[in-house]
XYZ file of C-alpha atoms in Angstrom:
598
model
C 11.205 51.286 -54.626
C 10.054 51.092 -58.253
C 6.602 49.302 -58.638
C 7.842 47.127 -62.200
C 9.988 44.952 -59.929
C 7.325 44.398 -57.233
C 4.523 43.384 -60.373
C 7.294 41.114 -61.471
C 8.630 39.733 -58.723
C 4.655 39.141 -57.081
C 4.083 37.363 -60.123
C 6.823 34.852 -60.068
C 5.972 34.038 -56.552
C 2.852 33.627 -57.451
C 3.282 31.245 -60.067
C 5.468 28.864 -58.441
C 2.968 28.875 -55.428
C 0.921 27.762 -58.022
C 2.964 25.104 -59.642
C 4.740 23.925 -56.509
C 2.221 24.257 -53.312
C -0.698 23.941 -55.321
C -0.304 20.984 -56.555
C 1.271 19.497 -53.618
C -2.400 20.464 -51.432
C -4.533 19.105 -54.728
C -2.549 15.804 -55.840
C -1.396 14.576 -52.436
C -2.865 16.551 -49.366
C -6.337 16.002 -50.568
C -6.047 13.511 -53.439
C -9.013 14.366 -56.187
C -11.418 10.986 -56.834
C -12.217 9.425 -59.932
C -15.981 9.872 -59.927
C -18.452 12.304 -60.835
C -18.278 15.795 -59.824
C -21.756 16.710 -58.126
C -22.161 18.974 -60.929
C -22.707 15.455 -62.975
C -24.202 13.306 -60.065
C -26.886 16.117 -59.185
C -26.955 17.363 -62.623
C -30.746 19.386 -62.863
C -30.314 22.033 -65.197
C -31.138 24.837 -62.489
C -28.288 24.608 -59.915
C -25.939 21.499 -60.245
C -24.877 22.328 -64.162
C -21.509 20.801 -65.272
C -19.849 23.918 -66.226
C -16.681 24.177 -68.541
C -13.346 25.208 -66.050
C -12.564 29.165 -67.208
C -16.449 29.948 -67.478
C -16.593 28.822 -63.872
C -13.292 30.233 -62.632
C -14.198 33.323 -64.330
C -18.037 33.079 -62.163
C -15.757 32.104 -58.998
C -13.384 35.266 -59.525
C -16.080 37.867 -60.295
C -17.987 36.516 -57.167
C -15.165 36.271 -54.195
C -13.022 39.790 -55.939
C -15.136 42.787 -54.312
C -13.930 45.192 -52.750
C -12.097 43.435 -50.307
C -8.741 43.736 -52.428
C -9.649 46.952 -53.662
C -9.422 48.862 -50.575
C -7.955 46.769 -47.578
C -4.309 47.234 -49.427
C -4.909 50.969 -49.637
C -6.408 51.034 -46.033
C -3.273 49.192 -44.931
C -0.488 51.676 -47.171
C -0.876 53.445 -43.541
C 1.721 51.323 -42.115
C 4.226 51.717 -45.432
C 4.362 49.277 -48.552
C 6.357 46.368 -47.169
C 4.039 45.282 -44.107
C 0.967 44.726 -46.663
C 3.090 43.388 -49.415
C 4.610 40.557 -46.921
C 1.196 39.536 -45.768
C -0.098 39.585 -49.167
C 2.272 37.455 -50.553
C 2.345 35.060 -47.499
C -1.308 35.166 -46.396
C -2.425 34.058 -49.900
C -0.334 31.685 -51.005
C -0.420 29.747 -46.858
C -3.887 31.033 -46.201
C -6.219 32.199 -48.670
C -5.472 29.562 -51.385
C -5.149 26.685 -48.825
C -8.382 27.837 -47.119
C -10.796 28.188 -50.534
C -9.302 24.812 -51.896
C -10.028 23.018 -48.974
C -13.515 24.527 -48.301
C -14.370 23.546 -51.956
C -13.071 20.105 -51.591
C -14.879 19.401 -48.473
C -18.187 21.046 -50.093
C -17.904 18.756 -53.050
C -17.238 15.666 -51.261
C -20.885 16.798 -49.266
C -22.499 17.222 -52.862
C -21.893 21.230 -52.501
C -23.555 21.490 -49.007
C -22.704 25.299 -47.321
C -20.128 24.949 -44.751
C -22.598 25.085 -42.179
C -23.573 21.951 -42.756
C -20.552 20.342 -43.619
C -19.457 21.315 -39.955
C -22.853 19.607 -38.954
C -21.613 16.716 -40.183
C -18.602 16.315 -39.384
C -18.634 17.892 -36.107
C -21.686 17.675 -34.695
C -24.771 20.046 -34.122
C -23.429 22.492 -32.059
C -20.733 23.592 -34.360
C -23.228 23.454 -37.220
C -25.156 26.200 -35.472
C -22.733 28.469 -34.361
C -20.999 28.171 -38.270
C -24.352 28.978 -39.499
C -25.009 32.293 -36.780
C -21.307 33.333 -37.403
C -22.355 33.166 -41.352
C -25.085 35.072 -40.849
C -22.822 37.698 -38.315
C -20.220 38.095 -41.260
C -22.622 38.141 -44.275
C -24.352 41.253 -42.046
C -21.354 43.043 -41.176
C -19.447 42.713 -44.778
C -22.535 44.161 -45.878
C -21.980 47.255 -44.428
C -18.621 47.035 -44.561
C -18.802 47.412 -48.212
C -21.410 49.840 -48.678
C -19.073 52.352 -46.411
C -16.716 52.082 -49.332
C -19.439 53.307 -51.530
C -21.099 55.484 -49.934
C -17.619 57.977 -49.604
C -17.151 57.073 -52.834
C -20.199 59.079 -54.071
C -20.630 61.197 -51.429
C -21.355 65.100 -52.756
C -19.696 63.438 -55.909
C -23.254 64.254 -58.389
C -20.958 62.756 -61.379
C -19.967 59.071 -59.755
C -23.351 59.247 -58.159
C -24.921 59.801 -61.851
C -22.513 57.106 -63.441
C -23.277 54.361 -60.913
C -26.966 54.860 -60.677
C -27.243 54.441 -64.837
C -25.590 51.279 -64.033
C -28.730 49.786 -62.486
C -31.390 50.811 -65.907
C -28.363 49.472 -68.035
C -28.019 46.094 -66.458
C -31.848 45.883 -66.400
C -31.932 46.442 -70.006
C -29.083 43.671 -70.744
C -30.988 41.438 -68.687
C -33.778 41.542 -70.506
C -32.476 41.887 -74.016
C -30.276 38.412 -73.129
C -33.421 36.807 -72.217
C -35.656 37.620 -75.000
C -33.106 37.460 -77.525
C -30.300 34.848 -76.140
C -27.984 37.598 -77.869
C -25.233 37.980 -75.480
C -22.800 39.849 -77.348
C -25.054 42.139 -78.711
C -26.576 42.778 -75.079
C -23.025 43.034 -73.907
C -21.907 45.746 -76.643
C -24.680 47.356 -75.891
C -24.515 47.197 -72.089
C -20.553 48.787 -72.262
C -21.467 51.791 -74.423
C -24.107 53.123 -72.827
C -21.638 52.734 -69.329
C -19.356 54.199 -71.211
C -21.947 57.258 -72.629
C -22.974 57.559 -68.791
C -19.191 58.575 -67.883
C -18.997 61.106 -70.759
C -22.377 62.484 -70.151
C -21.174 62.920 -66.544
C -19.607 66.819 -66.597
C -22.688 68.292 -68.179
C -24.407 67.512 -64.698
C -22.379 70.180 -63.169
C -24.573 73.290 -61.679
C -27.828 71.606 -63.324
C -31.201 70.826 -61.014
C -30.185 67.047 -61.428
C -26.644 67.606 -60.665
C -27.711 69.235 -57.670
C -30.136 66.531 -56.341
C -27.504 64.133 -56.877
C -25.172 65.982 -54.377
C -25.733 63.637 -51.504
C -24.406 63.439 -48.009
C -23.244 60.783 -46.303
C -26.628 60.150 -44.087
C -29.193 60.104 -46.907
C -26.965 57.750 -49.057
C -26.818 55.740 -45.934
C -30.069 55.377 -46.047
C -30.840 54.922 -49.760
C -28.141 51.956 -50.189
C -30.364 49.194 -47.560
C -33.362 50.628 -49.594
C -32.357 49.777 -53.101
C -30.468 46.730 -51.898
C -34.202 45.234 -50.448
C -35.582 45.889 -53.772
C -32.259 44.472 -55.718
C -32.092 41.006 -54.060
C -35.793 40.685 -54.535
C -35.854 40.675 -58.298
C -34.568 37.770 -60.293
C -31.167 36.789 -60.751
C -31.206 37.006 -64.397
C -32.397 40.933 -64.647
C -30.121 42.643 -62.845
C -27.691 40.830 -60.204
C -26.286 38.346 -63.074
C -26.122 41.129 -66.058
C -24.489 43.986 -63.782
C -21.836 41.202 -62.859
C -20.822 40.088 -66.069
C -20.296 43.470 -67.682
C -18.150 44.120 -64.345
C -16.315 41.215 -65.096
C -14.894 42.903 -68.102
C -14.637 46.146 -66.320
C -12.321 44.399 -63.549
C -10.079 42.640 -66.173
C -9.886 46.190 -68.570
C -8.879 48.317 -65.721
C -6.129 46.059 -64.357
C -4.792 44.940 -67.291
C -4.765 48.725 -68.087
C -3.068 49.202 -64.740
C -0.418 46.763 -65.314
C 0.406 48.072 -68.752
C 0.274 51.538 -66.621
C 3.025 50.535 -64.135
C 5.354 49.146 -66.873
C 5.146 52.265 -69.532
C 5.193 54.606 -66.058
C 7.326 52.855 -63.905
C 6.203 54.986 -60.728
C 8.409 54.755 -57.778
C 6.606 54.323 -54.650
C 6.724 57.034 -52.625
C 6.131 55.234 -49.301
C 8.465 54.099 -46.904
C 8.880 50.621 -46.385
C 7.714 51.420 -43.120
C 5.743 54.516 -41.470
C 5.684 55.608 -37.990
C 2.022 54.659 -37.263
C 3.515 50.731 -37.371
C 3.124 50.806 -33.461
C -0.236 52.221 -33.975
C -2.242 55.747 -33.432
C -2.171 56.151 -37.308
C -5.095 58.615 -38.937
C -6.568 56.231 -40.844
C -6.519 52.509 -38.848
C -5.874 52.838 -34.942
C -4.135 49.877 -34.312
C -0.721 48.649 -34.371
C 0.679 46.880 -37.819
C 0.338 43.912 -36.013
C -2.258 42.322 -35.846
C -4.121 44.826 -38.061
C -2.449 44.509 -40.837
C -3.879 41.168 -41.474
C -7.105 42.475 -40.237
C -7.237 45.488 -42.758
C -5.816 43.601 -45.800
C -8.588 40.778 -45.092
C -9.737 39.606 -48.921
C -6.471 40.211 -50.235
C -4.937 37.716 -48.530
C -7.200 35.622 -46.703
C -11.241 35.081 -46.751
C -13.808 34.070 -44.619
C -16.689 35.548 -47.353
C -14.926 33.150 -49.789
C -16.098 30.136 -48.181
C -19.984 31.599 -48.820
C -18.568 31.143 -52.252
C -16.716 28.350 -52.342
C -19.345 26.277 -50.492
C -21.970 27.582 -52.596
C -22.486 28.015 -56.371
C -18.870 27.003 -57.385
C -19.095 23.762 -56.159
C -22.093 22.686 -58.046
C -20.336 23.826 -61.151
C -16.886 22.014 -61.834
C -17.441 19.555 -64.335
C -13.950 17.674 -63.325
C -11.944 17.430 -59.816
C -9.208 18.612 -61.066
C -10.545 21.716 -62.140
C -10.898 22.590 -57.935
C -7.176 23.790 -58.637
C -7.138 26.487 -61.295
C -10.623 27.485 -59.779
C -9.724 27.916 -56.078
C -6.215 28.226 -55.730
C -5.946 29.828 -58.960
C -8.886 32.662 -58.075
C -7.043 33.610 -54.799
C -3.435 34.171 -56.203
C -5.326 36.253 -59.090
C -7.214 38.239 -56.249
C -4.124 38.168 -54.588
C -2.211 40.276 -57.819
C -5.290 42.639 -57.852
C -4.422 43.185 -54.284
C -0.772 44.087 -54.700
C -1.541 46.692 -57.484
C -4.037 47.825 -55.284
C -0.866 48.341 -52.857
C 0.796 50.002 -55.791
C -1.702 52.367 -56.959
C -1.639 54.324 -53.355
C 1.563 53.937 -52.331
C 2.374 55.946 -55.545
C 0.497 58.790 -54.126
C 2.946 61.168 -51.795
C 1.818 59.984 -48.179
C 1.266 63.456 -47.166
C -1.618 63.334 -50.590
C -2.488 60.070 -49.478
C -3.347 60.579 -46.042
C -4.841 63.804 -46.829
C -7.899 61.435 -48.542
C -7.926 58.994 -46.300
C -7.763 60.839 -42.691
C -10.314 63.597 -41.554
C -9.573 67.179 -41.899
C -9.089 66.889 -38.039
C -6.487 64.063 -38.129
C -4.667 65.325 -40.950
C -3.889 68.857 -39.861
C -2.660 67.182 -36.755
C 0.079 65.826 -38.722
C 1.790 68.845 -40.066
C 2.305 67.529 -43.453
C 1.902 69.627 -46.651
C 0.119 68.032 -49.672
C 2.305 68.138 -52.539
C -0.039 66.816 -55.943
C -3.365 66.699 -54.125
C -4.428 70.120 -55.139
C -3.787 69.601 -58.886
C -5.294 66.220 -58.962
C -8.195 67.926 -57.764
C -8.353 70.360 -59.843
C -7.937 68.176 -63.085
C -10.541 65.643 -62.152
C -13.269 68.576 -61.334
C -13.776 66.915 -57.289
C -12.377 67.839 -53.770
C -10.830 65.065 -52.686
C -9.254 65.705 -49.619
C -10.799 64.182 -46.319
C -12.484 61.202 -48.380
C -11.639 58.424 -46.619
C -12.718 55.012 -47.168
C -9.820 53.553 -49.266
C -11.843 54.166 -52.636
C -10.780 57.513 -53.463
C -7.568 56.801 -53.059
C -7.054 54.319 -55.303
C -9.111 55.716 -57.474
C -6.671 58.848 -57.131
C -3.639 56.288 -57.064
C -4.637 54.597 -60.784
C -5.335 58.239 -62.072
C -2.137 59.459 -61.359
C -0.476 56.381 -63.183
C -3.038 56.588 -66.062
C -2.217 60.292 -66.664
C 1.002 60.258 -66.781
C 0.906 57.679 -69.999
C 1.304 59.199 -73.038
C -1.452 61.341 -74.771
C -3.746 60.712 -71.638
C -2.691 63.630 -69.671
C -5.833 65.712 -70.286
C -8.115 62.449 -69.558
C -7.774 62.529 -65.824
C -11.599 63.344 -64.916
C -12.952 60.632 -67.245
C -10.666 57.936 -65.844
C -11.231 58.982 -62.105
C -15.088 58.626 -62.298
C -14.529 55.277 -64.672
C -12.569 53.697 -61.584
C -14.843 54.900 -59.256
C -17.630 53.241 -61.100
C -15.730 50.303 -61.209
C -15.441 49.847 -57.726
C -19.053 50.699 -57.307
C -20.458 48.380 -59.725
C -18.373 45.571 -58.313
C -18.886 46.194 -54.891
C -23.048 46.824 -55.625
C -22.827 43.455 -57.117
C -21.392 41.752 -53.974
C -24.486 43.966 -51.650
C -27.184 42.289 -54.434
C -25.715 38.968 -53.914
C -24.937 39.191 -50.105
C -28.388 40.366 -49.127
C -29.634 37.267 -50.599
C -27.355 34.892 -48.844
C -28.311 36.783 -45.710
C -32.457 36.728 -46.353
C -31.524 32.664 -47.004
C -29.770 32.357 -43.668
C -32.790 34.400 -41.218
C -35.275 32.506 -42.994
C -33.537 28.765 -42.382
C -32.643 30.485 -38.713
C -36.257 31.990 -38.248
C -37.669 29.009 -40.592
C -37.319 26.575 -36.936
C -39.839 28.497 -34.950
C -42.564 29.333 -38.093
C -42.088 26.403 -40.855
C -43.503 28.524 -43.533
C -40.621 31.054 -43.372
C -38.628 28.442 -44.497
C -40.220 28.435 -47.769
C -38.386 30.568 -50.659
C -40.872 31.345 -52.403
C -43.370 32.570 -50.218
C -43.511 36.392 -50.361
C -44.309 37.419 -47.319
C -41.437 35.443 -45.523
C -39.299 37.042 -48.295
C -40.550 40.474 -47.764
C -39.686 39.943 -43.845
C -36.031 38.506 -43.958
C -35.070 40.923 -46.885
C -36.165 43.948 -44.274
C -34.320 42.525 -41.647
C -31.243 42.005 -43.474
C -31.155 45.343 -44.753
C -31.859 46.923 -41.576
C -29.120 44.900 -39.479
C -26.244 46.108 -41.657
C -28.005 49.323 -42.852
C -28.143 50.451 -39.460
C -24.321 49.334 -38.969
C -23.440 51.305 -41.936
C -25.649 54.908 -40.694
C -24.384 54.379 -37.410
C -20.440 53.689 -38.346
C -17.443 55.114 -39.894
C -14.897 53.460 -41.838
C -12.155 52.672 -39.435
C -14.513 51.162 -36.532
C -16.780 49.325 -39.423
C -13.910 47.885 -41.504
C -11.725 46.776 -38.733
C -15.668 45.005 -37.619
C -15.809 43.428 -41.019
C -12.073 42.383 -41.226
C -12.462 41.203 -37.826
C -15.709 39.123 -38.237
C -14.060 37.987 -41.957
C -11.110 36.611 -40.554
C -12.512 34.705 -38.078
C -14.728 32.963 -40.919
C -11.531 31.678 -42.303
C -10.500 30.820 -39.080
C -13.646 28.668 -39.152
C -13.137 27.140 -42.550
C -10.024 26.006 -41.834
C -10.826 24.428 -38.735
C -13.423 22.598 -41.064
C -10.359 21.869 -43.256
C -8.169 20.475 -40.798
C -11.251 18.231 -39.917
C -11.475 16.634 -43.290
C -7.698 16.318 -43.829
C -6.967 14.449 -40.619
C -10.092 11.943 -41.932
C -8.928 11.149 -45.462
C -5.840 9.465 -43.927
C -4.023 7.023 -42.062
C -2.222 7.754 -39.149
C 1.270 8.025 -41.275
C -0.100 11.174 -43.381
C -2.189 12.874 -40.439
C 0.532 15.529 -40.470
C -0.533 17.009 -43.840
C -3.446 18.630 -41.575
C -0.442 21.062 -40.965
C -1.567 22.569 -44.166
C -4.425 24.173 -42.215
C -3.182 23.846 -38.561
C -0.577 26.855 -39.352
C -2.739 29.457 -40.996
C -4.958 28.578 -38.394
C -2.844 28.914 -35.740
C -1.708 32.598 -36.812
C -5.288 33.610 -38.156
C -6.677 32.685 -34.590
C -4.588 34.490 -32.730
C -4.552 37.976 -35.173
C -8.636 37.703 -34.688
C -8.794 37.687 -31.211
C -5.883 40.057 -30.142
C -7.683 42.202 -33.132
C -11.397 41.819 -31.295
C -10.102 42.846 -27.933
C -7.883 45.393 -29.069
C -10.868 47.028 -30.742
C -13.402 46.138 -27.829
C -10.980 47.645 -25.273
C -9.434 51.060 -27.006
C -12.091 51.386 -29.550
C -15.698 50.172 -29.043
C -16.437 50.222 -25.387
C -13.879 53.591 -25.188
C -15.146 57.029 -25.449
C -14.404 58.749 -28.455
C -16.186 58.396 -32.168
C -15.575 54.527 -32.415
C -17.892 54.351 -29.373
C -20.534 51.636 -29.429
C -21.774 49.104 -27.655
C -23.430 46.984 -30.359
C -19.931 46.667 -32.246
C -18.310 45.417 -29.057
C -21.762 43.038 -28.500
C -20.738 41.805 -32.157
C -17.079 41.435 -31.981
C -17.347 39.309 -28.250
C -20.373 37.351 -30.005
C -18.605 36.351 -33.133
C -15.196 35.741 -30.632
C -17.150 33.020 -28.255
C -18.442 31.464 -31.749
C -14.552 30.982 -32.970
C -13.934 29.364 -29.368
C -16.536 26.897 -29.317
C -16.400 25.313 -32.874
C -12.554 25.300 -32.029
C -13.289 23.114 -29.063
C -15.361 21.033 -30.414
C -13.008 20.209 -33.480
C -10.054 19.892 -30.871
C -11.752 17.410 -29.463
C -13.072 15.776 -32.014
C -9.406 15.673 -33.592
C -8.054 14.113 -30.148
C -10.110 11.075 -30.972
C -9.634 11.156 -34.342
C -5.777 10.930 -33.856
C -6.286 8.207 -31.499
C -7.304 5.784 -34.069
C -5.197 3.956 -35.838
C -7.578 3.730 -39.104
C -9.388 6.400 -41.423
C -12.456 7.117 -40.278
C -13.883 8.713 -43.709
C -14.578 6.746 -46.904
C -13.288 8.156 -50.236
C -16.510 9.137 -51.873
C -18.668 12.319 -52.633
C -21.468 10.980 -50.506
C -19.009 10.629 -47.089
């Protein structure tokens, strides 16, 4: 299969989506309203700020694009190129799109309230607090979900580990420099070439004192991720978290406009099937069959449940105009969703037998009696063993290399644009552990806030001392105690079911903006839902049965505590909203008035 018709043909379904279903759910399903955004209503300079549409679409993409498409598509090549590129194509556009739209809708109409509270109000107090724990389970285990990318990223790798430490003393000195000088695209210039002097600088670490201490194992970079994350969420916004993710910002465009001019000077053929033999499961690198974990592995690329942190959260107290809730939301999710299938593209153009030698243990692997065909050269040429790396981010890493190279005059570039990628994905995903560790110190001090009032308070320092530790230790001991295939299929897992949440929240708000002729446009959540449900709990048992509570390396009890927790959470606030949509249904009239303060 050659990858130029796959770019092409994803993009015109993607665009029509856009033009055709997206408009549909944003001019008639939900129906925008004439007045103020709460960006204008609630306008105080410091959170609601009426921002222009591409500056916040641009905020909104940069914030819900981690790693999530990055690596679920390569974790998910397992089961051959056509099962991830169906469920791409189908989750977003069905799904993820419909899902972020409506959760930013429903946030704005609740003057950009978090969904927890928006379930609070519509359905009642119980649901409010089991949206809020689940938050707080997902925000916790995506955490560590996305740190185990990193941390095989740089394990025993002294150059990416060099590269994406610079990154923090970089984005500290662009913080500062745009604060004391409101220069942004000096501090911007600057900010890229000394990245870009980091990579280059890179080789000379080899057999040096520093290169040395910067060859670190898995366990000790386990250890120092929580550590600097505590420190990283505690600083201000503006010195490191917002710097580090605007120069990503034009790291993630660069590369993947890069990749797409890659694919069409290249034109690799994928060297996938369209379908492997590990679809009915026992593969090396996800256990499960292609069904449901598929959908489970691919998780951002498709579909969200960390978008809706996002969605009902900053971006809603930025849109200056309703209409901009299209282009921002359903716009951002078929973008993510492109990243996603050239994510797909990148390691399916690997030979499998190269590709599962990264991604599988040495154990696994030989067990398969393939040969590695390119492997050993790519190796050699980018100066870094990369067999039995698993993860998903050496792979693509290794994936975009091998397309990169073989353009024109860059054959001999190989090392510099494998550790570039690899920064890439570090930075990004770094980024989204800065952020997230905040969101989760936010959520244990409103949880812990009920029993001692003071902890409620955000800027008292010993209550954010306290929930920062926690927050670190939860998923930092998830992420020492884990491995990639029992901690990603947690995180997809606990993701999914978010969005299995936020369209139940959906469906809620749809059935109330109309009259009993229209009710049936709540079918625009009801169907993801309906599949999403039931891929999240034959996923959790699946896992809890032949994985968690089984003996083997996947063994643990606190994953299976987790996934059954996070399970019985999806089943109550589904009650409750089935019931609350039984009477809803029953009346003839809309219960909920037209207006942002509803």
């Amino acid at each position: 299969m050659n990858s130029v018709t796959i770019v092409i043909a994803a993009a015109c379904i993607l665009a029509i989506a856009y033009r055709l279903y997206g408009t549909f759910l944003t001019a008639k399903v939900l129906g925008m309203p004439q007045e103020p955004t709460p960006a204008h209503a609630l306008e105080d300079g410091k959170d609601y700020v009426p921002t222009s549409r591409w500056v916040t679409f641009g905020h909104h993409f940069a914030a819900i694009a981690a790693a999530g498409p990055l690596v679920g598509p390569v974790l998910a090549a397992q089961f051959g190129y056509l099962p991830g590129l169906v469920w791409l194509l189908i989750g977003a556009v069905i799904g993820g799109a419909v899902h972020d739209t409506v959760v930013l809708f429903a946030s704005m109409r609740q003057r950009g309230e978090s969904l927890s509270e928006i379930a609070k109000r519509k359905l009642g107090p119980v649901a409010g607090f089991c949206t809020g724990l689940a938050m707080l389970f997902i925000i916790t285990i995506t955490m560590a979900g996305l740190s185990m990318v990193v941390l095989h990223a740089l394990e025993r790798n002294p150059w990416s580990t060099f590269t994406v430490g610079a990154t923090i003393p970089i984005a500290l000195l662009v913080g500062v420099l745009i604060k004391q000088t409101g220069n942004l695209k000096l501090a911007s210039a600057l900010g890229l070439l000394l990245m870009l002097a980091a990579i280059l600088v890179g080789p000379s670490l080899k057999d040096t004192p520093l290169g040395q201490a910067l060859t670190l194992d898995r366990q000790t970079l386990a250890i120092i991720l929580p550590v600097y994350a505590f420190f990283a969420s505690a600083l201000p916004v503006w010195l490191l978290l917002a710097p580090r993710d605007y120069l990503s910002s034009f790291m993630k465009i660069g590369v993947f406009i890069a990749l797409i001019a890659g694919v069409f000077l290249v034109h690799p053929a994928l060297q996938f099937p369209a379908f492997t033999e590990f679809i009915h499961g026992g593969g090396p690198v996800i256990a499960g069959p292609v069904w449901p974990f598929v959908s489970i592995t691919i998780a951002c690329g498709a579909i969200s449940g960390f978008h809706a942190f996002i969605s009902a959260g900053t971006t809603p107290k930025m849109l200056d105009r309703w209409s901009d809730v299209k282009p921002v939301a359903f716009g951002a999710m078929l973008v993510e969703c492109m990243v996603a299938v050239l994510a797909l593209i990148a390691a399916t153009s690997l030979h499998p037998a190269d590709y599962f030698a990264i991604n599988a243990t040495p154990e696994k692997f030989q067990q398969l009696g393939m040969t590695v065909q390119a492997l050993p050269q790519l190796s050699q040429e980018v100066g870094l063993d990369l067999a039995g790396r698993t993860g998903g981010a050496i792979s693509l890493a290794a994936g975009m290399t091998y397309i990169f190279k073989n353009v024109p005059f860059f054959q001999h570039l190989a090392a510099y644009f494998f550790q570039f990628i690899i920064m890439f994905e570090a930075v990004f995903i770094l980024t989204a552990i800065d952020a997230g560790t905040r969101v989760a110190r936010y959520l244990i001090q409103d949880f812990f806030g009920d029993v001692y009032r003071p902890l409620k308070r955000l800027d008292w320092l010993p209550g954010v001392i306290f929930a920062s530790v926690l927050a670190c230790f939860f998923w930092g001991f998830l992420l020492y105690s884990g491995n990639i295939s029992s901690i990603w299929a947690l995180f997809g897992v606990s993701n999914q079911l978010m969005a299995s949440i936020g369209l139940i929240i959906g469906a809620t708000v749809i059935l109330r903006l109309h009259q009993r002729a229209k009710r049936w446009y709540m079918l625009t959540c009801l169907l993801p839902l309906a599949y999403l449900y039931v891929t999240v709990n034959v996923a959790g048992v699946w896992m809890i049965r032949n994985v968690y509570l089984a003996p083997g390396a996947g063994h643990s009890v606190l994953n299976a505590v987790l996934s059954i927790t996070m399970l019985v959470l999806g089943a109550v606030i589904l009650l409750i909203a089935m019931h609350d949509w039984w009477k809803t249904l029953r009346r003839p009239q809309m219960t909920l008035a037209p207006s942002a303060a509803d």
